[in-house]
């Protein structure tokens, strides 16, 4: 009996080792290590930096929330009589449930371990990071530390996705778990951070999740099916077009070009809404 338990334990350890086996492609493995370290450094930043872009625009680094601390639950705010929100203390905990940060995570997992599902997921969701980057091109914001970190997250997802497109072919059917997983992230972010009741706070989910298009949560998350439909439609087109060419550069340019055109169309139609608000925390002289 004892020997059977030992053999079972060794079998489990061996199975776990096989599952977590590093990518045999040395170049991709090294890329994976690099992006993993970068992702962890950003994790530390997100957990400790309290400042927000909105306050920085008005107060600079002299704003009361522009600092590092170890308090992850120090969000304090109140609703004013005119329907606004005054923030006394903020935190960046919500950035951990940011879609582009998830895309970045899937990307380095794909490179480090060579998992097929992660490769397909990283390619299929690269468009999220690309549209996010294209939607935040206000140059004055890109000198702020937090926005620079957002830029690194966006660009990392794009670079990893572009590399994978140059090496592999997208299979939309194999990317579905990750694509639909973004819906779960969207739901979790709103359930955790959007004021209750959701449907009465349309347009006031600013402190919830840092998504580029702040979709109102009045359909309990069903509204995100529009995002899923767009992602799947573009990916299906990318899969068909890329399957007809062996040119690596072209296989990268096709998805980037399609998502660039999509971003322009959505922006012209007013479907991309970059969040903005008055923090109300600046000390007036």
Short mmCIF file of C-alpha atoms in Angstrom, two decimals:
data_model
loop_
_atom_site.label_atom_id
_atom_site.label_comp_id
_atom_site.label_asym_id
_atom_site.label_seq_id
_atom_site.Cartn_x
_atom_site.Cartn_y
_atom_site.Cartn_z
CA UNK A 1 0.00 0.00 0.00
CA UNK A 2 2.83 2.34 0.96
CA UNK A 3 4.70 1.62 -2.30
CA UNK A 4 1.53 2.26 -4.30
CA UNK A 5 1.14 5.68 -2.67
CA UNK A 6 4.79 6.53 -3.43
CA UNK A 7 4.36 5.49 -7.06
CA UNK A 8 1.17 7.54 -7.32
CA UNK A 9 2.93 10.56 -5.85
CA UNK A 10 5.86 10.19 -8.24
CA UNK A 11 3.42 9.88 -11.12
CA UNK A 12 1.72 13.12 -10.15
CA UNK A 13 5.06 14.91 -9.86
CA UNK A 14 6.13 13.59 -13.26
CA UNK A 15 2.83 14.65 -14.83
CA UNK A 16 3.15 18.14 -13.37
CA UNK A 17 6.71 18.32 -14.69
CA UNK A 18 5.53 17.40 -18.19
CA UNK A 19 2.77 20.01 -18.06
CA UNK A 20 5.16 22.74 -16.89
CA UNK A 21 7.95 21.75 -19.27
CA UNK A 22 9.71 24.79 -20.68
CA UNK A 23 9.56 25.66 -24.36
CA UNK A 24 12.19 23.68 -26.31
CA UNK A 25 12.69 26.69 -28.59
CA UNK A 26 15.56 28.45 -26.80
CA UNK A 27 14.87 31.87 -28.37
CA UNK A 28 11.19 31.80 -27.41
CA UNK A 29 12.05 30.55 -23.93
CA UNK A 30 14.42 33.48 -23.39
CA UNK A 31 11.78 35.89 -24.69
CA UNK A 32 9.32 34.30 -22.29
CA UNK A 33 11.66 34.81 -19.32
CA UNK A 34 12.20 38.45 -20.30
CA UNK A 35 8.50 39.22 -20.58
CA UNK A 36 7.73 37.22 -17.43
CA UNK A 37 10.16 39.37 -15.40
CA UNK A 38 8.70 42.52 -16.97
CA UNK A 39 5.16 41.34 -16.14
CA UNK A 40 6.15 40.68 -12.50
CA UNK A 41 7.77 44.12 -12.19
CA UNK A 42 4.55 45.69 -13.47
CA UNK A 43 2.61 43.57 -10.97
CA UNK A 44 4.68 45.07 -8.15
CA UNK A 45 4.07 48.55 -9.53
CA UNK A 46 0.32 47.98 -9.79
CA UNK A 47 0.14 46.71 -6.22
CA UNK A 48 1.98 49.69 -4.75
CA UNK A 49 1.27 52.80 -6.84
CA UNK A 50 -1.80 54.75 -5.77
CA UNK A 51 -1.81 57.50 -8.38
CA UNK A 52 -4.23 57.81 -11.27
CA UNK A 53 -3.88 59.56 -14.60
CA UNK A 54 -6.97 61.67 -13.96
CA UNK A 55 -5.57 63.26 -10.80
CA UNK A 56 -2.11 63.69 -12.34
CA UNK A 57 -3.58 65.72 -15.19
CA UNK A 58 -4.90 68.26 -12.68
CA UNK A 59 -2.38 68.19 -9.85
CA UNK A 60 0.79 66.60 -11.20
CA UNK A 61 2.79 64.50 -8.77
CA UNK A 62 1.73 66.78 -5.91
CA UNK A 63 -1.69 65.15 -5.84
CA UNK A 64 -2.53 63.36 -2.57
CA UNK A 65 -2.71 59.96 -4.28
CA UNK A 66 0.55 60.19 -6.25
CA UNK A 67 2.66 57.90 -4.09
CA UNK A 68 3.63 54.30 -3.33
CA UNK A 69 2.11 52.39 -0.42
CA UNK A 70 1.32 48.83 0.61
CA UNK A 71 -2.37 49.40 1.37
CA UNK A 72 -4.32 47.52 -1.32
CA UNK A 73 -7.77 48.41 0.01
CA UNK A 74 -7.47 52.15 0.64
CA UNK A 75 -10.04 53.27 -1.92
CA UNK A 76 -12.21 55.95 -0.30
CA UNK A 77 -14.76 58.04 -2.17
CA UNK A 78 -18.20 59.55 -1.83
CA UNK A 79 -20.99 60.50 -4.21
CA UNK A 80 -21.79 64.21 -4.30
CA UNK A 81 -25.25 65.76 -4.52
CA UNK A 82 -24.72 66.69 -8.17
CA UNK A 83 -24.10 63.05 -9.13
CA UNK A 84 -20.31 63.24 -9.19
CA UNK A 85 -17.70 61.37 -7.20
CA UNK A 86 -15.05 62.79 -4.89
CA UNK A 87 -12.02 60.57 -4.23
CA UNK A 88 -10.13 60.89 -0.98
CA UNK A 89 -7.84 57.95 -1.63
CA UNK A 90 -7.32 55.68 -4.64
CA UNK A 91 -5.49 52.49 -5.47
CA UNK A 92 -4.47 50.62 -8.59
CA UNK A 93 -5.66 47.19 -7.54
CA UNK A 94 -8.17 47.19 -10.41
CA UNK A 95 -5.33 47.11 -12.95
CA UNK A 96 -4.73 43.46 -12.08
CA UNK A 97 -8.03 42.68 -13.81
CA UNK A 98 -7.17 44.73 -16.89
CA UNK A 99 -7.78 42.89 -20.18
CA UNK A 100 -4.47 44.00 -21.73
CA UNK A 101 -2.62 42.75 -18.65
CA UNK A 102 -4.29 39.37 -19.21
CA UNK A 103 -3.22 39.40 -22.87
CA UNK A 104 0.35 40.11 -21.71
CA UNK A 105 0.16 37.17 -19.26
CA UNK A 106 -1.06 34.73 -21.90
CA UNK A 107 1.69 35.94 -24.22
CA UNK A 108 4.66 35.23 -21.97
CA UNK A 109 3.16 31.90 -20.93
CA UNK A 110 3.02 30.97 -24.61
CA UNK A 111 6.67 31.89 -25.13
CA UNK A 112 8.01 30.38 -21.92
CA UNK A 113 6.18 27.05 -22.02
CA UNK A 114 5.26 26.74 -25.70
CA UNK A 115 1.65 25.84 -24.89
CA UNK A 116 -0.48 25.76 -28.04
CA UNK A 117 -3.60 27.14 -26.33
CA UNK A 118 -1.59 30.09 -25.02
CA UNK A 119 -0.06 30.80 -28.44
CA UNK A 120 -3.48 30.80 -30.05
CA UNK A 121 -4.95 32.90 -27.24
CA UNK A 122 -2.16 35.49 -27.43
CA UNK A 123 -2.60 35.85 -31.20
CA UNK A 124 -6.39 35.99 -30.97
CA UNK A 125 -6.39 38.75 -28.33
CA UNK A 126 -3.51 40.86 -29.67
CA UNK A 127 -6.12 43.16 -31.19
CA UNK A 128 -7.29 44.19 -27.72
CA UNK A 129 -3.85 45.60 -26.89
CA UNK A 130 -3.50 47.20 -30.32
CA UNK A 131 -6.84 49.00 -30.13
CA UNK A 132 -6.03 50.09 -26.57
CA UNK A 133 -2.69 51.54 -27.69
CA UNK A 134 -4.26 53.34 -30.65
CA UNK A 135 -6.99 54.75 -28.43
CA UNK A 136 -4.61 56.38 -25.94
CA UNK A 137 -2.43 58.52 -28.19
CA UNK A 138 -2.70 61.78 -26.22
CA UNK A 139 1.01 62.65 -26.17
CA UNK A 140 0.74 64.77 -23.03
CA UNK A 141 -0.28 61.67 -21.03
CA UNK A 142 2.73 59.62 -22.06
CA UNK A 143 5.14 61.44 -19.77
CA UNK A 144 3.22 60.19 -16.74
CA UNK A 145 4.65 57.14 -14.99
CA UNK A 146 1.38 55.20 -14.85
CA UNK A 147 0.58 55.82 -18.51
CA UNK A 148 4.09 54.69 -19.46
CA UNK A 149 3.41 51.41 -17.64
CA UNK A 150 0.13 51.06 -19.56
CA UNK A 151 2.12 51.63 -22.76
CA UNK A 152 4.55 48.85 -21.82
CA UNK A 153 1.62 46.47 -21.18
CA UNK A 154 0.01 47.35 -24.52
CA UNK A 155 3.23 47.13 -26.53
CA UNK A 156 4.25 43.85 -24.89
CA UNK A 157 0.99 42.22 -25.94
CA UNK A 158 1.41 43.59 -29.47
CA UNK A 159 5.06 42.52 -29.82
CA UNK A 160 4.40 39.01 -28.51
CA UNK A 161 1.35 38.64 -30.73
CA UNK A 162 3.23 39.92 -33.78
CA UNK A 163 6.08 37.46 -33.17
CA UNK A 164 3.67 34.55 -32.85
CA UNK A 165 1.86 35.55 -36.04
CA UNK A 166 5.21 35.54 -37.85
CA UNK A 167 5.87 31.97 -36.71
CA UNK A 168 2.48 30.29 -36.45
CA UNK A 169 -0.96 30.27 -38.03
CA UNK A 170 -4.01 31.39 -36.09
CA UNK A 171 -6.68 28.75 -35.50
CA UNK A 172 -9.79 30.55 -34.30
CA UNK A 173 -11.38 27.41 -32.88
CA UNK A 174 -8.35 26.76 -30.65
CA UNK A 175 -8.37 30.33 -29.33
CA UNK A 176 -11.96 30.25 -28.07
CA UNK A 177 -11.14 29.45 -24.39
CA UNK A 178 -8.99 32.60 -24.09
CA UNK A 179 -11.31 34.79 -26.18
CA UNK A 180 -14.30 33.84 -24.03
CA UNK A 181 -12.05 34.12 -20.98
CA UNK A 182 -11.84 37.87 -21.61
CA UNK A 183 -15.59 37.97 -21.02
CA UNK A 184 -15.06 36.45 -17.57
CA UNK A 185 -12.43 39.10 -16.79
CA UNK A 186 -14.86 41.82 -17.88
CA UNK A 187 -17.60 40.40 -15.65
CA UNK A 188 -15.33 40.00 -12.62
CA UNK A 189 -14.01 43.54 -12.94
CA UNK A 190 -17.49 45.05 -12.92
CA UNK A 191 -18.85 42.82 -10.19
CA UNK A 192 -15.92 43.73 -7.94
CA UNK A 193 -15.53 47.43 -8.61
CA UNK A 194 -18.61 49.01 -10.21
CA UNK A 195 -20.99 50.88 -7.85
CA UNK A 196 -24.23 49.09 -7.04
CA UNK A 197 -26.83 49.10 -8.46
CA UNK A 198 -24.97 48.72 -11.77
CA UNK A 199 -27.74 49.95 -14.05
CA UNK A 200 -28.15 53.24 -12.15
CA UNK A 201 -24.45 54.11 -12.32
CA UNK A 202 -24.00 54.18 -16.10
CA UNK A 203 -20.91 56.25 -16.87
CA UNK A 204 -19.68 56.12 -13.27
CA UNK A 205 -17.62 52.96 -13.41
CA UNK A 206 -14.42 54.97 -13.83
CA UNK A 207 -12.72 53.55 -10.78
CA UNK A 208 -13.71 50.01 -11.65
CA UNK A 209 -11.64 48.68 -14.51
CA UNK A 210 -9.31 50.57 -16.79
CA UNK A 211 -10.86 49.43 -20.05
CA UNK A 212 -10.59 51.72 -23.06
CA UNK A 213 -14.26 51.41 -23.92
CA UNK A 214 -16.10 51.73 -20.62
CA UNK A 215 -19.19 49.76 -21.57
CA UNK A 216 -22.15 50.51 -19.28
CA UNK A 217 -23.04 47.45 -17.23
CA UNK A 218 -26.79 47.78 -17.73
CA UNK A 219 -27.21 44.35 -19.34
CA UNK A 220 -25.34 42.47 -16.61
CA UNK A 221 -22.40 41.79 -18.93
CA UNK A 222 -24.38 40.63 -21.97
CA UNK A 223 -23.27 43.82 -23.73
CA UNK A 224 -19.77 42.31 -23.98
CA UNK A 225 -21.04 39.87 -26.61
CA UNK A 226 -20.56 42.73 -29.09
CA UNK A 227 -16.84 42.74 -28.28
CA UNK A 228 -16.69 38.96 -28.66
CA UNK A 229 -18.43 39.15 -32.03
CA UNK A 230 -15.92 41.75 -33.27
CA UNK A 231 -12.88 39.78 -32.06
CA UNK A 232 -14.11 36.49 -33.53
CA UNK A 233 -15.07 38.10 -36.85
CA UNK A 234 -11.69 39.78 -37.32
CA UNK A 235 -9.81 36.64 -36.22
CA UNK A 236 -11.80 34.48 -38.65
CA UNK A 237 -10.83 36.86 -41.47
CA UNK A 238 -7.18 36.87 -40.31
CA UNK A 239 -7.15 33.07 -40.25
CA UNK A 240 -8.47 32.86 -43.83
CA UNK A 241 -6.09 35.49 -45.21
CA UNK A 242 -2.99 34.25 -43.39
CA UNK A 243 -3.59 30.66 -44.45
CA UNK A 244 -3.06 31.77 -48.05
CA UNK A 245 0.39 33.27 -47.56
CA UNK A 246 3.72 31.99 -46.31
CA UNK A 247 5.23 35.48 -46.10
CA UNK A 248 5.96 36.08 -42.41
CA UNK A 249 5.89 39.87 -42.66
CA UNK A 250 2.53 39.79 -44.40
CA UNK A 251 1.14 37.42 -41.76
CA UNK A 252 1.95 40.07 -39.15
CA UNK A 253 0.74 43.06 -41.17
CA UNK A 254 -2.66 41.52 -41.96
CA UNK A 255 -3.98 41.38 -38.34
CA UNK A 256 -2.35 44.71 -37.45
CA UNK A 257 -3.88 46.35 -40.53
CA UNK A 258 -7.35 44.91 -39.89
CA UNK A 259 -7.40 46.00 -36.26
CA UNK A 260 -6.05 49.44 -37.23
CA UNK A 261 -8.93 49.89 -39.70
CA UNK A 262 -11.38 48.56 -37.09
CA UNK A 263 -10.11 51.08 -34.55
CA UNK A 264 -10.58 53.95 -37.01
CA UNK A 265 -14.12 52.83 -37.84
CA UNK A 266 -15.09 52.39 -34.18
CA UNK A 267 -13.59 55.75 -33.24
CA UNK A 268 -15.40 57.56 -36.06
CA UNK A 269 -18.67 55.97 -34.93
CA UNK A 270 -18.13 57.06 -31.33
CA UNK A 271 -17.82 53.48 -30.08
CA UNK A 272 -14.44 54.04 -28.40
CA UNK A 273 -14.88 56.04 -25.21
CA UNK A 274 -11.67 56.85 -23.38
CA UNK A 275 -12.46 57.43 -19.72
CA UNK A 276 -12.08 60.89 -18.25
CA UNK A 277 -13.17 62.44 -14.97
CA UNK A 278 -12.46 65.09 -12.38
CA UNK A 279 -10.90 63.43 -9.36
CA UNK A 280 -11.76 66.34 -7.08
CA UNK A 281 -8.72 65.70 -4.90
CA UNK A 282 -6.45 68.61 -5.83
CA UNK A 283 -5.76 71.15 -3.10
CA UNK A 284 -6.96 74.50 -4.34
CA UNK A 285 -4.83 77.52 -3.41
#
